[in-house]
Coordinates of C-alpha atoms in Angstrom, one line a residue:
Chain A
M8 CA 13.9 16.9 -46.9
R9 CA 11.4 14.9 -45.0
R10 CA 14.1 13.9 -42.5
S11 CA 15.0 17.5 -41.9
L12 CA 11.4 18.4 -41.2
L13 CA 11.1 15.5 -38.8
L14 CA 14.3 16.3 -36.9
G15 CA 13.2 19.9 -36.8
A16 CA 9.9 19.0 -35.2
V17 CA 11.6 16.7 -32.7
A18 CA 14.1 19.4 -31.9
I19 CA 11.3 21.9 -31.2
L20 CA 9.6 19.3 -28.9
L21 CA 12.8 18.6 -27.0
A22 CA 13.8 22.2 -26.7
S23 CA 10.5 23.2 -25.1
P24 CA 10.6 23.5 -21.3
Q25 CA 8.6 20.7 -19.7
G26 CA 5.8 22.9 -18.3
E27 CA 5.4 24.8 -21.5
L28 CA 5.3 21.6 -23.5
E29 CA 2.7 20.1 -21.1
G30 CA 0.7 23.2 -21.6
Q31 CA 0.8 22.7 -25.4
V32 CA 0.0 19.1 -25.5
G33 CA -1.7 18.4 -22.2
R34 CA -5.1 19.3 -20.8
G35 CA -6.3 22.6 -21.8
S36 CA -4.1 23.0 -24.9
T37 CA -5.5 24.4 -28.1
L38 CA -5.2 21.0 -29.7
D39 CA -6.8 19.3 -26.8
G40 CA -9.6 21.8 -26.8
L41 CA -10.1 21.4 -30.5
L42 CA -10.4 17.6 -30.3
G43 CA -12.0 17.5 -26.9
E44 CA -9.8 14.5 -26.0
P45 CA -6.5 14.1 -24.2
T46 CA -3.3 14.3 -26.2
F47 CA 0.0 12.7 -25.5
V48 CA 3.6 12.8 -26.8
F49 CA 5.9 9.9 -26.5
L50 CA 9.6 9.9 -27.3
H51 CA 12.1 7.0 -27.1
P52 CA 15.7 7.7 -27.9
S53 CA 18.0 4.7 -27.7
I54 CA 21.5 3.4 -28.5
A55 CA 22.1 -0.3 -29.2
V56 CA 25.3 -2.2 -29.6
L57 CA 25.0 -5.1 -32.1
G58 CA 27.4 -7.5 -33.8
G59 CA 27.6 -5.3 -36.8
G60 CA 28.0 -1.9 -35.1
T61 CA 26.1 0.7 -33.1
E62 CA 22.5 1.6 -33.8
R63 CA 21.0 5.0 -32.8
R64 CA 17.3 5.4 -32.9
L65 CA 14.7 8.0 -32.0
A66 CA 11.1 6.9 -32.2
G67 CA 8.1 8.9 -31.2
E68 CA 4.4 9.3 -31.3
V69 CA 1.9 12.2 -30.9
G70 CA -1.6 10.9 -30.4
W71 CA -5.0 11.3 -29.0
I72 CA -6.8 8.9 -26.7
M73 CA -10.5 8.5 -26.8
G74 CA -12.5 6.6 -24.1
E75 CA -11.0 5.2 -21.0
G76 CA -11.8 3.0 -18.1
E77 CA -12.0 -0.5 -17.1
G78 CA -14.4 -2.5 -19.2
A79 CA -14.6 0.2 -21.8
W80 CA -13.0 0.2 -25.2
E81 CA -10.2 2.7 -25.5
H82 CA -9.3 4.1 -28.9
A83 CA -6.2 6.0 -29.8
I84 CA -5.0 7.5 -33.0
G85 CA -1.4 8.6 -33.3
F86 CA 1.2 10.1 -35.7
V87 CA 4.3 7.9 -35.5
F88 CA 7.7 9.0 -36.6
G89 CA 11.3 8.1 -36.1
T90 CA 14.8 8.0 -37.4
A91 CA 17.5 5.4 -37.1
D92 CA 21.1 5.1 -38.1
H93 CA 22.9 1.8 -38.2
S94 CA 25.0 1.4 -41.3
A95 CA 22.9 3.9 -43.2
P96 CA 20.2 6.4 -42.1
Y97 CA 16.5 5.5 -42.2
T98 CA 13.5 7.7 -41.4
W99 CA 9.8 6.9 -41.2
S100 CA 6.5 8.4 -40.4
G101 CA 2.9 7.2 -40.5
A102 CA -0.3 6.7 -38.6
R103 CA -1.3 4.2 -35.9
L104 CA -4.8 3.2 -34.7
C105 CA -5.2 1.3 -31.4
F106 CA -8.2 -0.3 -29.8
A107 CA -7.9 -1.8 -26.4
R108 CA -10.2 -3.1 -23.6
R109 CA -9.0 -3.6 -20.1
G110 CA -11.0 -6.0 -18.0
E111 CA -10.4 -7.1 -14.5
A112 CA -8.1 -10.0 -15.5
I113 CA -8.0 -9.9 -19.3
R114 CA -6.9 -7.3 -21.7
L115 CA -7.6 -7.3 -25.4
G116 CA -5.9 -5.0 -27.8
S117 CA -5.2 -4.4 -31.5
R118 CA -3.0 -1.9 -33.3
I119 CA -2.5 -1.2 -36.9
A120 CA 0.2 1.0 -38.2
A121 CA 0.9 2.2 -41.7
R122 CA 4.3 3.8 -42.4
G123 CA 6.1 5.4 -45.3
A124 CA 9.9 5.8 -45.2
S125 CA 13.1 6.7 -46.9
G126 CA 16.6 5.4 -46.5
E127 CA 17.8 1.9 -45.8
G128 CA 14.7 0.0 -45.0
P129 CA 11.2 -0.7 -46.3
A130 CA 9.6 2.1 -48.3
G131 CA 6.2 1.2 -46.9
S132 CA 4.8 -1.1 -44.3
V133 CA 1.5 -2.1 -42.7
V134 CA 1.8 -3.9 -39.3
L135 CA -1.2 -5.3 -37.4
A136 CA -0.7 -6.4 -33.7
L137 CA -3.3 -8.4 -31.9
E138 CA -2.9 -8.8 -28.1
L139 CA -4.4 -10.9 -25.4
G140 CA -3.2 -10.1 -21.9
V141 CA -3.9 -12.3 -18.9
R142 CA -2.6 -10.9 -15.6
S143 CA 1.0 -9.9 -16.3
A144 CA 1.4 -12.1 -19.4
T145 CA 0.7 -11.0 -22.9
L146 CA 0.4 -13.1 -26.1
R147 CA 0.9 -11.1 -29.2
V148 CA 0.4 -12.1 -32.9
V149 CA 1.8 -9.6 -35.4
P150 CA 1.4 -10.0 -39.1
A151 CA 3.4 -7.5 -41.1
W152 CA 3.5 -6.5 -44.8
L153 CA 6.7 -4.6 -45.8
R154 CA 7.3 -3.3 -49.3
G155 CA 10.5 -2.5 -51.2
M156 CA 13.0 -3.2 -48.6
P157 CA 16.7 -3.5 -48.4
I158 CA 17.5 -5.1 -45.1
R159 CA 20.7 -5.5 -43.1
D160 CA 21.0 -8.3 -40.7
G161 CA 23.0 -6.8 -37.9
G162 CA 26.3 -8.0 -39.3
E163 CA 25.7 -11.7 -39.0
L164 CA 25.7 -12.0 -42.8
G165 CA 28.5 -9.6 -43.1
G166 CA 26.2 -6.7 -43.7
V167 CA 25.1 -8.0 -47.1
A168 CA 22.0 -6.2 -48.2
Q169 CA 19.1 -8.2 -49.4
R170 CA 16.5 -6.7 -51.6
P171 CA 13.3 -8.7 -51.7
S172 CA 10.4 -6.7 -53.1
W173 CA 8.1 -7.9 -50.3
D174 CA 8.7 -9.3 -46.8
N175 CA 5.5 -10.6 -45.4
H176 CA 5.8 -12.4 -42.1
L177 CA 4.0 -13.3 -38.9
D178 CA 5.4 -12.9 -35.5
A179 CA 4.2 -14.7 -32.4
E180 CA 5.4 -13.4 -29.0
V181 CA 4.8 -13.9 -25.4
S182 CA 5.9 -11.4 -22.8
V183 CA 5.8 -11.3 -19.0
E184 CA 6.1 -8.3 -16.8
R185 CA 7.1 -8.2 -13.2
D186 CA 7.6 -5.3 -10.8
L187 CA 11.0 -5.2 -8.9
A188 CA 10.9 -2.4 -6.3
R189 CA 10.7 0.7 -8.4
A190 CA 11.6 -0.9 -11.7
R191 CA 9.6 -3.1 -14.1
L192 CA 11.2 -6.2 -15.6
E193 CA 9.9 -7.4 -19.0
L194 CA 10.8 -10.7 -20.5
R195 CA 9.8 -11.4 -24.1
T196 CA 10.3 -14.4 -26.4
G197 CA 9.0 -15.0 -29.9
A198 CA 9.3 -16.6 -33.3
R199 CA 8.9 -15.4 -36.9
F200 CA 7.1 -17.3 -39.6
G201 CA 7.2 -16.3 -43.3
A202 CA 9.1 -17.1 -46.5
G203 CA 10.5 -13.6 -46.9
A204 CA 11.5 -13.3 -43.3
T205 CA 15.1 -12.1 -42.6
G206 CA 17.1 -11.8 -39.4
P207 CA 16.6 -14.1 -36.4
S208 CA 13.6 -16.4 -36.6
Q209 CA 13.5 -16.8 -32.8
W210 CA 14.4 -14.4 -30.1
A211 CA 14.4 -13.8 -26.4
R212 CA 15.1 -10.5 -24.7
G213 CA 14.8 -8.8 -21.4
A214 CA 14.3 -5.2 -20.5
V215 CA 14.2 -3.1 -17.3
H216 CA 12.1 0.0 -17.2
L217 CA 13.1 2.5 -14.5
P218 CA 11.0 5.6 -13.9
I219 CA 13.2 8.5 -12.9
G220 CA 10.8 11.4 -12.9
R221 CA 7.5 12.7 -14.0
G222 CA 7.1 11.3 -17.5
F223 CA 10.7 10.3 -17.7
G224 CA 12.2 6.9 -17.6
L225 CA 15.2 4.8 -18.5
V226 CA 15.1 1.5 -20.4
A227 CA 17.9 -1.0 -20.6
G228 CA 17.6 -4.2 -22.6
A229 CA 19.7 -7.2 -23.8
G230 CA 19.3 -10.5 -25.6
I231 CA 18.4 -11.5 -29.2
R232 CA 15.9 -9.4 -31.0
P233 CA 14.1 -9.7 -34.4
N234 CA 14.4 -7.3 -37.4
R235 CA 11.8 -4.6 -37.1
S236 CA 13.0 -2.9 -40.2
E237 CA 9.9 -0.8 -40.5
E238 CA 11.0 0.9 -37.3
G239 CA 14.7 0.9 -38.2
Q240 CA 15.5 -1.9 -35.7
V241 CA 18.2 -4.3 -36.8
G242 CA 17.9 -7.9 -35.5
G243 CA 20.5 -10.0 -33.7
R244 CA 22.3 -10.1 -30.4
F245 CA 22.1 -6.6 -28.8
L246 CA 22.7 -4.5 -25.8
E247 CA 20.5 -1.4 -25.6
I248 CA 20.0 1.6 -23.3
G249 CA 17.5 4.3 -23.9
G250 CA 15.1 6.8 -22.4
T251 CA 11.4 7.4 -22.5
L252 CA 9.5 10.7 -22.2
R253 CA 5.8 10.7 -22.0
L254 CA 3.7 13.9 -21.7
G255 CA 0.0 14.0 -21.4
G256 CA -2.2 10.9 -21.7
P257 CA -5.5 9.6 -20.5
R258 CA -7.4 11.6 -17.9
S259 CA -8.4 9.9 -14.7
D260 CA -11.3 12.3 -14.2
A261 CA -12.1 14.4 -17.1
E262 CA -14.1 17.0 -15.2
A263 CA -12.6 17.4 -11.8
A264 CA -8.9 16.9 -11.4
P265 CA -7.4 14.9 -14.2
R266 CA -4.1 14.1 -12.6
R267 CA -5.4 13.2 -9.2
P268 CA -5.4 9.5 -8.6
A269 CA -8.1 7.8 -6.6
L270 CA -7.5 6.0 -3.4
R271 CA -9.5 3.6 -1.4
A272 CA -8.9 1.1 1.5
E273 CA -10.0 -2.5 1.7
G274 CA -9.8 -4.5 4.8
L275 CA -8.0 -7.8 4.6
E276 CA -8.3 -8.9 8.2
P277 CA -8.7 -7.0 11.5
G278 CA -5.9 -4.4 11.6
T279 CA -4.7 -5.1 8.1
Y280 CA -5.7 -3.1 5.0
V281 CA -4.7 -2.8 1.4
L282 CA -4.6 0.7 0.0
I283 CA -5.5 0.8 -3.7
V284 CA -4.5 3.7 -5.9
E285 CA -6.0 4.0 -9.4
A286 CA -3.4 5.7 -11.5
P287 CA -3.8 5.0 -15.3
S288 CA -0.6 5.4 -17.3
A289 CA 1.6 5.8 -14.2
Y290 CA 5.1 4.5 -14.0
L291 CA 5.6 5.2 -10.4
V292 CA 3.1 5.8 -7.5
E293 CA 4.2 6.8 -4.0
L294 CA 2.4 7.5 -0.8
R295 CA 3.3 9.2 2.4
G296 CA 1.3 10.0 5.5
D297 CA 1.0 9.3 9.2
L298 CA 0.4 5.6 8.1
T299 CA 4.1 5.6 7.1
D300 CA 5.5 8.0 9.7
W301 CA 5.6 10.4 6.7
E302 CA 8.2 8.3 5.0
T303 CA 7.7 8.0 1.2
V304 CA 6.7 4.4 0.2
A305 CA 6.5 3.2 -3.4
L306 CA 3.4 1.2 -4.2
R307 CA 3.4 -2.1 -6.2
R308 CA 1.6 -2.3 -9.5
S309 CA -1.2 -4.8 -9.5
G310 CA -0.4 -7.9 -11.6
V311 CA -4.1 -8.2 -12.5
R312 CA -5.4 -4.6 -13.0
R313 CA -2.5 -2.7 -14.4
N314 CA -3.8 0.7 -13.6
Q315 CA -4.0 -0.2 -9.9
W316 CA -1.2 0.3 -7.4
T317 CA -1.3 -1.3 -3.9
V318 CA 0.4 -1.2 -0.6
R319 CA -0.5 -3.3 2.5
V320 CA -0.7 -1.5 5.9
D321 CA -1.0 -2.9 9.3
R322 CA -2.7 -0.3 11.4
P323 CA -5.7 -0.2 13.8
P324 CA -9.0 1.3 12.4
G325 CA -9.1 5.1 12.5
V326 CA -8.6 8.2 10.5
Y327 CA -5.3 8.8 8.9
Q328 CA -3.7 11.5 6.7
V329 CA -2.1 10.7 3.4
T330 CA -1.0 12.2 0.1
V331 CA 0.2 10.4 -3.0
R332 CA 2.2 11.4 -6.1
V333 CA 2.5 9.9 -9.5
D334 CA 5.7 9.7 -11.5
A335 CA 7.6 11.8 -9.0
G336 CA 5.2 14.7 -9.6
E337 CA 3.4 16.9 -7.1
W338 CA 2.1 15.4 -3.8
L339 CA -1.7 15.4 -4.1
V340 CA -4.8 14.6 -2.1
P341 CA -6.2 11.5 -3.8
R342 CA -9.8 11.6 -5.2
G343 CA -12.2 10.2 -2.7
L344 CA -10.5 11.6 0.4
I345 CA -11.4 14.8 2.3
P346 CA -8.7 17.4 1.9
V347 CA -7.7 19.2 5.2
P348 CA -5.2 22.0 5.7
D349 CA -1.9 20.6 6.9
R350 CA -0.8 23.7 8.9
F351 CA 2.1 24.0 6.5
G352 CA 0.2 25.9 3.8
G353 CA -0.8 22.7 1.9
T354 CA -3.4 20.0 2.3
T355 CA -3.5 16.3 3.1
G356 CA -6.3 13.8 2.6
L357 CA -8.3 12.1 5.4
L358 CA -8.3 8.3 4.9
E359 CA -10.7 6.3 7.1
L360 CA -9.7 2.7 7.9
P361 CA -13.0 1.3 9.1
A362 CA -13.4 -1.2 11.8
A363 CA -14.1 -4.8 10.6
E364 CA -17.9 -4.5 10.7
E365 CA -17.8 -1.3 8.6
N366 CA -15.3 -2.7 6.0
G367 CA -16.2 -1.8 2.5
N368 CA -17.3 1.6 3.5
A369 CA -13.8 3.1 3.6
H370 CA -13.3 6.3 1.6
Chain B
M25 CA 3.8 -8.2 48.2
R26 CA 3.1 -5.6 50.8
K27 CA 1.0 -2.5 50.0
G28 CA 4.0 -0.3 50.2
G29 CA 5.9 -2.5 47.7
W30 CA 3.1 -2.1 45.1
I31 CA 3.2 1.6 45.5
L32 CA 7.0 1.7 45.1
L33 CA 6.7 -0.5 42.0
V34 CA 4.0 1.8 40.4
L35 CA 6.0 4.9 41.2
A36 CA 9.1 3.4 39.7
G37 CA 7.2 2.5 36.6
A38 CA 5.8 6.0 36.3
V39 CA 9.3 7.5 36.7
L40 CA 11.0 5.2 34.3
G41 CA 8.1 4.9 31.8
G42 CA 7.8 8.7 31.2
P43 CA 11.4 9.3 30.0
E44 CA 11.4 6.0 28.1
R45 CA 8.4 7.2 26.1
A46 CA 10.1 10.5 25.5
L47 CA 13.2 8.8 24.4
G48 CA 11.2 6.7 22.0
Q49 CA 9.7 9.8 20.5
E50 CA 13.1 11.5 20.2
E51 CA 14.4 8.4 18.5
R52 CA 11.7 8.6 15.9
L53 CA 12.4 12.3 15.3
R54 CA 16.2 12.1 15.3
G55 CA 17.6 11.6 11.8
R56 CA 14.5 13.1 10.3
M57 CA 15.1 16.7 11.4
A58 CA 17.7 19.0 13.0
P59 CA 18.6 18.4 16.6
E60 CA 17.2 21.8 17.7
V61 CA 13.8 20.9 16.0
V62 CA 13.8 17.5 17.9
S63 CA 14.4 19.3 21.1
E64 CA 11.6 21.9 20.5
V65 CA 9.1 19.2 19.4
T66 CA 10.0 16.9 22.3
S67 CA 9.4 19.8 24.7
L68 CA 6.0 20.5 23.0
A69 CA 5.1 16.8 23.2
D70 CA 5.8 16.8 26.9
S71 CA 3.6 19.8 27.4
A72 CA 0.8 18.0 25.5
R73 CA 1.3 14.9 27.6
A74 CA 1.1 17.1 30.8
R75 CA -2.3 18.3 29.6
S76 CA -3.4 14.7 29.0
L77 CA -3.5 15.3 25.2
P78 CA -2.4 12.6 22.8
V79 CA 1.3 12.8 21.9
E80 CA 1.3 10.7 18.7
P81 CA -0.5 13.4 16.6
V82 CA 2.2 15.9 17.8
I83 CA 5.0 13.6 16.7
Q84 CA 3.3 12.9 13.4
K85 CA 2.8 16.6 12.7
A86 CA 6.5 17.2 13.2
L87 CA 7.4 14.2 10.9
E88 CA 5.0 15.6 8.3
G89 CA 6.7 19.0 8.5
A90 CA 10.1 17.4 8.1
S91 CA 9.0 15.4 5.1
K92 CA 7.6 18.5 3.5
G93 CA 10.8 20.4 4.0
A94 CA 9.5 22.8 6.6
G95 CA 11.9 24.7 8.8
L96 CA 12.2 24.9 12.6
E97 CA 9.7 27.8 13.0
E98 CA 7.1 26.3 10.7
I99 CA 7.2 23.0 12.4
V100 CA 7.1 24.5 15.9
S101 CA 4.2 26.8 14.8
A102 CA 2.3 23.9 13.3
V103 CA 2.8 21.6 16.3
H104 CA 1.9 24.4 18.7
S105 CA -1.3 25.2 16.8
L106 CA -2.3 21.5 16.7
I107 CA -1.8 21.2 20.5
R108 CA -3.9 24.4 21.0
D109 CA -6.7 23.1 18.8
M110 CA -6.7 19.7 20.4
G111 CA -7.1 21.4 23.7
L112 CA -9.9 23.5 22.5
A113 CA -11.6 20.5 20.8
R114 CA -11.4 18.4 24.0
E115 CA -12.9 21.3 26.0
A116 CA -15.7 21.6 23.5
L117 CA -16.4 17.9 23.0
G118 CA -15.5 16.3 26.3
P119 CA -12.7 14.3 27.8
G120 CA -13.8 10.9 26.5
L121 CA -13.2 11.7 22.8
P122 CA -11.1 9.1 21.0
E123 CA -7.7 10.3 19.7
H124 CA -8.6 10.2 16.0
A125 CA -11.8 12.1 16.6
L126 CA -9.9 14.7 18.6
V127 CA -7.5 15.2 15.7
L128 CA -10.4 15.6 13.3
A129 CA -12.0 18.1 15.6
A130 CA -8.7 20.0 15.7
A131 CA -8.6 19.9 11.9
A132 CA -12.2 21.3 11.8
L133 CA -11.1 24.2 14.0
D134 CA -8.2 24.8 11.6
Q135 CA -10.6 24.7 8.7
G136 CA -12.7 27.5 10.1
A137 CA -15.1 26.0 12.6
S138 CA -15.3 27.6 16.0
P139 CA -15.1 25.9 19.5
E140 CA -18.8 26.9 19.8
D141 CA -19.6 25.0 16.6
L142 CA -17.9 22.0 18.1
C143 CA -19.8 22.3 21.3
E144 CA -23.0 21.5 19.3
F145 CA -21.6 18.0 18.8
R146 CA -21.0 17.4 22.5
A147 CA -24.2 15.4 22.9
H148 CA -22.8 12.9 20.3
E149 CA -19.4 12.5 22.1
S150 CA -19.8 8.7 22.1
H151 CA -21.6 8.3 18.8
P152 CA -19.7 5.8 16.6
S153 CA -20.3 8.1 13.6
L154 CA -18.9 11.2 15.2
P155 CA -15.4 11.0 13.6
S156 CA -17.0 10.6 10.2
A157 CA -19.4 13.5 10.9
L158 CA -16.4 15.7 11.8
G159 CA -14.8 14.6 8.5
G160 CA -18.0 15.6 6.8
L161 CA -18.0 19.0 8.6
I162 CA -14.4 19.6 7.4
Y163 CA -15.3 18.6 3.9
L164 CA -18.4 20.9 3.7
V165 CA -16.6 23.9 5.2
G166 CA -13.6 23.3 2.9
R167 CA -16.1 23.2 0.0
G168 CA -17.3 26.7 0.8
V169 CA -20.6 25.7 2.6
P170 CA -21.1 28.3 5.4
T171 CA -20.0 26.9 8.7
D172 CA -23.5 27.2 10.4
V173 CA -25.1 25.3 7.5
S174 CA -22.3 22.7 7.6
V175 CA -22.7 22.2 11.3
G176 CA -26.5 22.1 11.0
L177 CA -26.5 19.4 8.3
T178 CA -23.9 17.2 9.9
L179 CA -25.8 17.4 13.2
E180 CA -29.1 16.5 11.5
M181 CA -27.4 13.5 10.1
L182 CA -26.0 12.5 13.5
N183 CA -29.4 13.0 15.1
A184 CA -30.9 10.7 12.5
D185 CA -28.4 8.1 13.7
L186 CA -26.9 7.6 10.2
P187 CA -23.9 5.3 9.9
A188 CA -20.4 6.5 9.2
A189 CA -20.7 5.6 5.5
A190 CA -23.5 8.2 5.0
F191 CA -20.9 11.0 5.5
S192 CA -18.6 9.7 2.8
S193 CA -21.7 9.3 0.5
L194 CA -22.5 12.9 1.2
Q195 CA -19.1 13.9 0.0
R196 CA -19.3 11.8 -3.2
L197 CA -22.7 13.2 -4.0
V198 CA -21.8 16.8 -3.5
E199 CA -18.7 16.3 -5.6
Q200 CA -20.8 14.7 -8.3
D201 CA -23.3 17.6 -8.3
A202 CA -20.4 20.1 -8.3
R203 CA -19.1 18.5 -11.5
Q204 CA -22.5 19.2 -13.0
G205 CA -22.4 22.8 -11.9
A206 CA -24.5 22.7 -8.7
A207 CA -23.6 25.0 -5.9
P208 CA -22.1 23.0 -3.0
V209 CA -24.4 24.6 -0.4
E210 CA -27.6 23.7 -2.3
S211 CA -26.3 20.3 -3.1
A212 CA -25.3 19.6 0.5
R213 CA -28.8 20.5 1.7
V214 CA -30.6 18.3 -0.8
R215 CA -28.3 15.4 -0.5
A216 CA -28.1 15.4 3.3
R217 CA -31.9 15.5 3.6
A218 CA -32.2 12.7 1.1
L219 CA -29.7 10.6 3.1
I220 CA -31.7 11.3 6.3
Q221 CA -35.0 10.3 4.6
A222 CA -33.4 7.1 3.3
G223 CA -31.9 6.3 6.6
G224 CA -28.4 5.9 5.1
P225 CA -26.6 5.6 1.8
F226 CA -27.8 2.1 1.0
G227 CA -28.8 2.1 -2.6
L228 CA -29.4 5.8 -2.5
E229 CA -26.3 7.0 -4.3
G230 CA -27.3 5.3 -7.6
D231 CA -31.0 6.5 -7.4
I232 CA -30.4 10.2 -6.6
A233 CA -27.4 10.3 -8.9
R234 CA -29.7 9.8 -11.8

């Protein structure tokens, strides 16, 4: 019954046209208005091939983000749900609380999730994740308490079900992210400690995240992964491909234009500047203008400040015209730039690259 | 080298250099737009050059149109109006205007300012803050501040010899006020005069923002 309701809700979400859905869950929606905070919807369908067969999963979250900005604590509360089918179906739902703080070089975060479930997996779980991020590396410590769980091991034990009443374990993980052109590469390695632990006790995996449109992305991964039975994930060697859909999310400017990223220029040396775009939650940021002969150029995500995207330009001081877009959306005049008519019925932004003595005063 | 030799060399350079530049422009346009658009734009660029107007903004406008999916007529119309406005701006502000200031002045005309409005800035033709002042004028007019008020405020700021950064501060402050419900025209008046009194934006943004 619960599974039917869950699948029904997901089907409604997926069947809604994107614009309509954004209207429902994004800025200005009834829910948004009621709570006064930005809402978001995240869906992640995937298929994985393991030693013991194929696993199909759909995980999702509907949540609300409160507080945002560098140096400030960001809180989020979400309703998590999902379904997976490996050797037998498993569905779960629950709540998740997140607290995060992004500094210039260091990020701190903690998440706690409590889930109830039915099917082949733990009937209940509480998972706490503590994170410390330095530049593009993240150290993660994850204690988990799982109750009443039959677990399968991905086939390495011949699919034999084990039924401990509790599985308490502690995971320690390190991950590193790196931008490769438009895609983002993530490498993750970790180990599990705990008497009741099942599945691989050490793992290493890689994943490539490729944004393909506004809010949409593809994820491909391979390696050895741990059991995450509370999310229907079977451990072992795997090869996975999946998609991501994210709608809504943090506002970059709550009052003015929430989806407009901010842009500023900083001089590196005479005739060389770095353009910095602030675009929280973006997967892809692109720029075009007379700086680039109106060719579209993808910016690189900063390894230090993850909501910043940069591109280096070699141009003499002067006033240039640019627009940017986020996640392949609409081309926009970034915040901080003066909009001017483009003589084609739209607008572009005036970007001043100051002479050396004025550096620091760029828009 | 004899005097006649120098003259021949200069003439040869002029003859060869012109088509070479034009070929370079065509090269940049080709592959980005249809051949008939390239031909029209090249012809318009030549006409701009003949009037001693800068050609690069013309090429950029055509590239912009192509990247935005504009058709032949739209690109030709946009380029044509840009050349017209650059011509008017140069007449209004004088022949010594730097290229980027000329483009800004043309944008101000497109935004709704008149050549007579621009003439008011002629006394500041060589002021280093003139391009930023023109940016400020474009911003204020675009924000709905009446053109005469916008011209008056930016001129007052130029007369006070404010640095370029003052005009971007004015924009930020008016935006900040607008988010709190203030009318742009009132905010612009108050903020511009505060900047003039302070002699620039230094330390002022934080104070008057409170």
